[in-house]
PDB file of C-alpha atoms in Angstrom:
ATOM      1  CA  MET P 172      20.071  12.273  10.023  1.00 83.00           C
ATOM      2  CA  GLN P 173      16.617  10.017   9.384  1.00 89.00           C
ATOM      3  CA  LYS P 174      14.938  11.751   6.909  1.00 91.00           C
ATOM      4  CA  LEU P 175      15.870  13.582   3.534  1.00 89.00           C
ATOM      5  CA  ALA P 176      13.241  15.085   1.451  1.00 92.00           C
ATOM      6  CA  ALA P 177      14.669  17.166  -1.223  1.00 91.00           C
ATOM      7  CA  ALA P 178      11.019  17.188  -3.695  1.00 94.00           C
ATOM      8  CA  ARG P 179      10.884  19.957  -5.913  1.00 95.00           C
ATOM      9  CA  CYS P 180      15.043  20.842  -5.474  1.00 92.00           C
ATOM     10  CA  ASN P 181      16.342  20.693  -9.284  1.00 92.00           C
ATOM     11  CA  LEU P 182      18.658  18.203  -8.253  1.00 88.00           C
ATOM     12  CA  SER P 183      20.508  15.969 -11.350  1.00 85.00           C
ATOM     13  CA  HIS P 184      22.682  13.526 -11.899  1.00 75.00           C
ATOM     14  CA  PRO P 185      25.403  13.000 -10.496  1.00 68.00           C
ATOM     15  CA  LEU P 186      23.446  13.756  -7.375  1.00 66.00           C
ATOM     16  CA  LEU P 187      26.167  14.010  -5.111  1.00 54.00           C
ATOM     17  CA  GLY P 188      28.275  16.771  -7.848  1.00 53.00           C
ATOM     18  CA  PRO P 189      30.752  15.843 -11.109  1.00 53.00           C
ATOM     19  CA  ALA P 190      33.477  14.806  -8.869  1.00 47.00           C
ATOM     20  CA  ALA P 191      31.595  12.741  -7.001  1.00 49.00           C
ATOM     21  CA  ALA P 192      30.171  10.854  -9.569  1.00 49.00           C
ATOM     22  CA  ASN P 193      31.567   7.302  -8.572  1.00 52.00           C
ATOM     23  CA  ALA P 194      31.058   7.640  -5.323  1.00 52.00           C
ATOM     24  CA  THR P 195      29.082   5.589  -2.994  1.00 55.00           C
ATOM     25  CA  ILE P 196      25.978   6.654  -1.311  1.00 62.00           C
ATOM     26  CA  SER P 197      25.720   5.063   2.207  1.00 62.00           C
ATOM     27  CA  ALA P 198      23.507   6.421   5.753  1.00 78.00           C
ATOM     28  CA  LYS P 199      23.330   3.531   7.968  1.00 87.00           C
ATOM     29  CA  SER P 200      20.322   5.850   9.522  1.00 89.00           C
ATOM     30  CA  LEU P 201      18.144   6.868   6.904  1.00 90.00           C
ATOM     31  CA  ARG P 202      14.803   6.226   6.811  1.00 95.00           C
ATOM     32  CA  LEU P 203      13.155   8.082   4.002  1.00 95.00           C
ATOM     33  CA  VAL P 204      14.477   9.833   1.188  1.00 93.00           C
ATOM     34  CA  ASP P 205      12.256  11.986  -0.552  1.00 95.00           C
ATOM     35  CA  PHE P 206      13.843  13.404  -4.135  1.00 94.00           C
ATOM     36  CA  SER P 207      10.273  13.571  -6.144  1.00 97.00           C
ATOM     37  CA  PHE P 208       9.691  15.918  -8.867  1.00 97.00           C
ATOM     38  CA  ASN P 209      13.345  16.556  -9.586  1.00 94.00           C
ATOM     39  CA  ALA P 210      13.239  15.428 -13.508  1.00 92.00           C
ATOM     40  CA  GLY P 211      16.725  15.403 -14.477  1.00 90.00           C
ATOM     41  CA  LEU P 212      17.436  13.435 -11.265  1.00 90.00           C
ATOM     42  CA  GLY P 213      16.924  10.445 -13.120  1.00 89.00           C
ATOM     43  CA  GLY P 214      18.090   6.815 -11.438  1.00 89.00           C
ATOM     44  CA  ARG P 215      21.573   6.694 -12.052  1.00 86.00           C
ATOM     45  CA  TRP P 216      22.354   7.580  -8.998  1.00 85.00           C
ATOM     46  CA  LEU P 217      20.510   4.523  -7.814  1.00 88.00           C
ATOM     47  CA  GLN P 218      24.023   2.444  -9.147  1.00 83.00           C
ATOM     48  CA  GLN P 219      25.720   4.383  -6.928  1.00 80.00           C
ATOM     49  CA  VAL P 220      23.799   2.893  -3.535  1.00 81.00           C
ATOM     50  CA  GLY P 221      26.716   1.165  -1.533  1.00 81.00           C
ATOM     51  CA  THR P 222      23.458   0.102   1.157  1.00 85.00           C
ATOM     52  CA  LEU P 223      20.822   2.274   2.800  1.00 89.00           C
ATOM     53  CA  PRO P 224      19.704  -0.672   5.825  1.00 93.00           C
ATOM     54  CA  ALA P 225      17.467   1.425   7.268  1.00 95.00           C
ATOM     55  CA  LEU P 226      15.288   3.219   4.526  1.00 95.00           C
ATOM     56  CA  VAL P 227      12.015   2.250   4.629  1.00 97.00           C
ATOM     57  CA  ASP P 228      10.046   5.113   2.527  1.00 98.00           C
ATOM     58  CA  LEU P 229      12.158   5.506  -0.574  1.00 96.00           C
ATOM     59  CA  ARG P 230       9.501   8.727  -3.131  1.00 97.00           C
ATOM     60  CA  LEU P 231      10.868   8.884  -6.588  1.00 96.00           C
ATOM     61  CA  VAL P 232       8.094  10.290  -8.029  1.00 98.00           C
ATOM     62  CA  GLY P 233       8.786  12.242 -11.384  1.00 97.00           C
ATOM     63  CA  THR P 234      11.879  11.673 -11.315  1.00 95.00           C
ATOM     64  CA  GLY P 235      12.732  10.410 -14.747  1.00 95.00           C
ATOM     65  CA  LEU P 236      13.271   6.973 -13.285  1.00 95.00           C
ATOM     66  CA  GLU P 237      13.713   4.340 -16.468  1.00 94.00           C
ATOM     67  CA  ASP P 238      13.284   0.450 -15.547  1.00 91.00           C
ATOM     68  CA  THR P 239      17.203  -0.094 -15.177  1.00 92.00           C
ATOM     69  CA  ASP P 240      16.853   2.211 -12.710  1.00 93.00           C
ATOM     70  CA  LEU P 241      14.484   0.063 -10.868  1.00 92.00           C
ATOM     71  CA  ALA P 242      16.732  -2.587 -11.326  1.00 91.00           C
ATOM     72  CA  ALA P 243      19.011  -1.080  -8.855  1.00 92.00           C
ATOM     73  CA  ILE P 244      16.337  -1.435  -6.203  1.00 93.00           C
ATOM     74  CA  THR P 245      17.134  -4.593  -4.813  1.00 92.00           C
ATOM     75  CA  PRO P 246      16.909  -5.842  -1.216  1.00 92.00           C
ATOM     76  CA  ALA P 247      20.846  -6.491  -0.825  1.00 91.00           C
ATOM     77  CA  ARG P 248      20.490  -2.434  -0.579  1.00 91.00           C
ATOM     78  CA  PHE P 249      17.412  -1.660   0.604  1.00 93.00           C
ATOM     79  CA  PRO P 250      17.239  -4.448   2.949  1.00 94.00           C
ATOM     80  CA  ALA P 251      14.410  -2.535   4.804  1.00 96.00           C
ATOM     81  CA  LEU P 252      11.890  -1.187   1.883  1.00 96.00           C
ATOM     82  CA  ARG P 253       8.531  -1.658   2.503  1.00 96.00           C
ATOM     83  CA  GLU P 254       7.239   1.842   0.887  1.00 97.00           C
ATOM     84  CA  LEU P 255       7.892   2.699  -3.066  1.00 96.00           C
ATOM     85  CA  HIS P 256       6.939   5.680  -4.647  1.00 97.00           C
ATOM     86  CA  VAL P 257       7.640   5.686  -8.284  1.00 96.00           C
ATOM     87  CA  SER P 258       4.711   7.054 -10.112  1.00 97.00           C
ATOM     88  CA  SER P 259       4.616   9.476 -12.814  1.00 97.00           C
ATOM     89  CA  ASN P 260       8.481   8.318 -14.615  1.00 96.00           C
ATOM     90  CA  ALA P 261       6.653   7.448 -18.166  1.00 94.00           C
ATOM     91  CA  GLY P 262      10.008   5.429 -18.262  1.00 93.00           C
ATOM     92  CA  VAL P 263       8.868   2.836 -15.958  1.00 93.00           C
ATOM     93  CA  THR P 264       7.387   0.332 -18.256  1.00 90.00           C
ATOM     94  CA  ARG P 265       7.752  -3.059 -15.577  1.00 87.00           C
ATOM     95  CA  LEU P 266       8.853  -3.807 -12.423  1.00 86.00           C
ATOM     96  CA  PRO P 267      12.195  -5.795 -12.719  1.00 84.00           C
ATOM     97  CA  ALA P 268      12.608  -9.843 -11.287  1.00 83.00           C
ATOM     98  CA  GLY P 269      14.398  -9.026  -8.398  1.00 81.00           C
ATOM     99  CA  MET P 270      12.034  -6.045  -6.801  1.00 84.00           C
ATOM    100  CA  ALA P 271       9.882  -9.620  -6.303  1.00 84.00           C
ATOM    101  CA  SER P 272      11.703 -10.718  -3.618  1.00 87.00           C
ATOM    102  CA  ILE P 273      11.554  -7.026  -1.822  1.00 90.00           C
ATOM    103  CA  PRO P 274       8.397  -7.030   1.153  1.00 91.00           C
ATOM    104  CA  LEU P 275       7.423  -4.199   0.086  1.00 92.00           C
ATOM    105  CA  THR P 276       3.655  -3.022   1.912  1.00 94.00           C
ATOM    106  CA  PHE P 277       2.885   0.078  -0.253  1.00 95.00           C
ATOM    107  CA  LEU P 278       3.960   0.571  -4.251  1.00 93.00           C
ATOM    108  CA  ALA P 279       2.795   3.075  -6.207  1.00 95.00           C
ATOM    109  CA  ALA P 280       3.193   3.173  -9.624  1.00 94.00           C
ATOM    110  CA  SER P 281       0.917   5.119 -11.937  1.00 95.00           C
ATOM    111  CA  ALA P 282       0.688   7.432 -14.472  1.00 95.00           C
ATOM    112  CA  CYS P 283       4.116   5.003 -15.682  1.00 93.00           C
ATOM    113  CA  GLY P 284       4.314   3.314 -18.807  1.00 89.00           C
ATOM    114  CA  LEU P 285       3.529  -0.119 -17.089  1.00 89.00           C
ATOM    115  CA  GLY P 286       2.367  -2.259 -19.517  1.00 82.00           C
ATOM    116  CA  VAL P 287       3.584  -0.796 -22.420  1.00 69.00           C
ATOM    117  CA  ALA P 288       6.963  -2.905 -23.106  1.00 65.00           C
ATOM    118  CA  SER P 289       6.245  -5.702 -21.515  1.00 64.00           C
ATOM    119  CA  ALA P 290       2.585  -8.050 -21.254  1.00 61.00           C
ATOM    120  CA  GLY P 291       4.028  -9.409 -18.018  1.00 73.00           C
ATOM    121  CA  ALA P 292       4.900  -5.799 -16.025  1.00 79.00           C
ATOM    122  CA  LEU P 293       3.234  -6.992 -13.238  1.00 81.00           C
ATOM    123  CA  LYS P 294       4.422 -10.511 -12.691  1.00 79.00           C
ATOM    124  CA  PRO P 295       7.370  -9.669  -9.772  1.00 77.00           C
ATOM    125  CA  LEU P 296       4.191  -9.062  -7.707  1.00 78.00           C
ATOM    126  CA  SER P 297       3.467 -12.632  -7.673  1.00 72.00           C
ATOM    127  CA  GLY P 298       7.024 -13.373  -5.430  1.00 68.00           C
ATOM    128  CA  VAL P 299       7.798 -12.531  -1.394  1.00 66.00           C
ATOM    129  CA  MET P 300       6.026  -9.061  -2.343  1.00 67.00           C
ATOM    130  CA  ARG P 301       2.686 -11.248  -2.672  1.00 73.00           C
ATOM    131  CA  SER P 302       2.326 -11.435   1.079  1.00 82.00           C
ATOM    132  CA  SER P 303       3.688  -8.707   2.039  1.00 88.00           C
ATOM    133  CA  LEU P 304       1.898  -5.987   0.217  1.00 88.00           C
ATOM    134  CA  LEU P 305      -1.086  -4.411   1.300  1.00 90.00           C
ATOM    135  CA  GLU P 306      -1.913  -1.782  -1.255  1.00 91.00           C
ATOM    136  CA  LEU P 307      -1.209  -1.472  -4.650  1.00 89.00           C
ATOM    137  CA  VAL P 308      -1.679   1.985  -6.651  1.00 93.00           C
ATOM    138  CA  VAL P 309      -0.842   1.860 -10.637  1.00 91.00           C
ATOM    139  CA  SER P 310      -3.585   4.497 -11.825  1.00 92.00           C
ATOM    140  CA  ASP P 311      -3.420   5.899 -15.183  1.00 93.00           C
ATOM    141  CA  ASN P 312      -1.809   2.748 -16.940  1.00 89.00           C
ATOM    142  CA  PRO P 313      -3.990   2.164 -19.797  1.00 87.00           C
ATOM    143  CA  ALA P 314      -1.552  -0.248 -21.364  1.00 84.00           C
ATOM    144  CA  LEU P 315      -2.199  -2.568 -17.621  1.00 84.00           C
ATOM    145  CA  GLY P 316      -5.411  -3.860 -19.225  1.00 78.00           C
ATOM    146  CA  GLU P 317      -6.112  -7.320 -17.381  1.00 72.00           C
ATOM    147  CA  ALA P 318      -2.298  -7.503 -15.321  1.00 73.00           C
ATOM    148  CA  VAL P 319      -4.441  -5.247 -12.708  1.00 75.00           C
ATOM    149  CA  ALA P 320      -7.268  -7.858 -12.151  1.00 67.00           C
ATOM    150  CA  GLU P 321      -5.512 -10.928 -12.500  1.00 68.00           C
ATOM    151  CA  VAL P 322      -2.815  -9.458  -9.379  1.00 70.00           C
ATOM    152  CA  ALA P 323      -6.121  -8.016  -7.692  1.00 66.00           C
ATOM    153  CA  GLY P 324      -8.247 -11.678  -7.985  1.00 63.00           C
ATOM    154  CA  ALA P 325      -4.718 -13.576  -7.362  1.00 54.00           C
ATOM    155  CA  ARG P 326      -4.248 -12.956  -3.284  1.00 46.00           C
TER     156      ARG P 326
END
């Protein structure tokens, strides 16, 4: 299987059911995962991911993600990741420092809480991602203010 789309399916944690709360999620050929609009899912399941070596596109829009959940999205677990969609997650107030080494080409984090808890909410964009990122969508994050201008002008 290369694509797993389960948007609006009322998914919740633990993703694989209570009996598999500590199971490791791994799929060598999975290229796209879309769990968007499953507000009860959260991001704790990301801690269960061993490695998804072929995953290019991860869509977690409106899933109840928080800052600590994003920290689980690392190059070691998602080495091929290029597109990340985390919009409509109010608990996302900053991008984790580890995200700076992921060569994303597309990042959507609109209508989150970016900038609310941290002045350096977009700081990870100065790492490896700076040279790879082609599209950044951070609309409806009024607390970002000048941070957006800094990212746009620093290329």
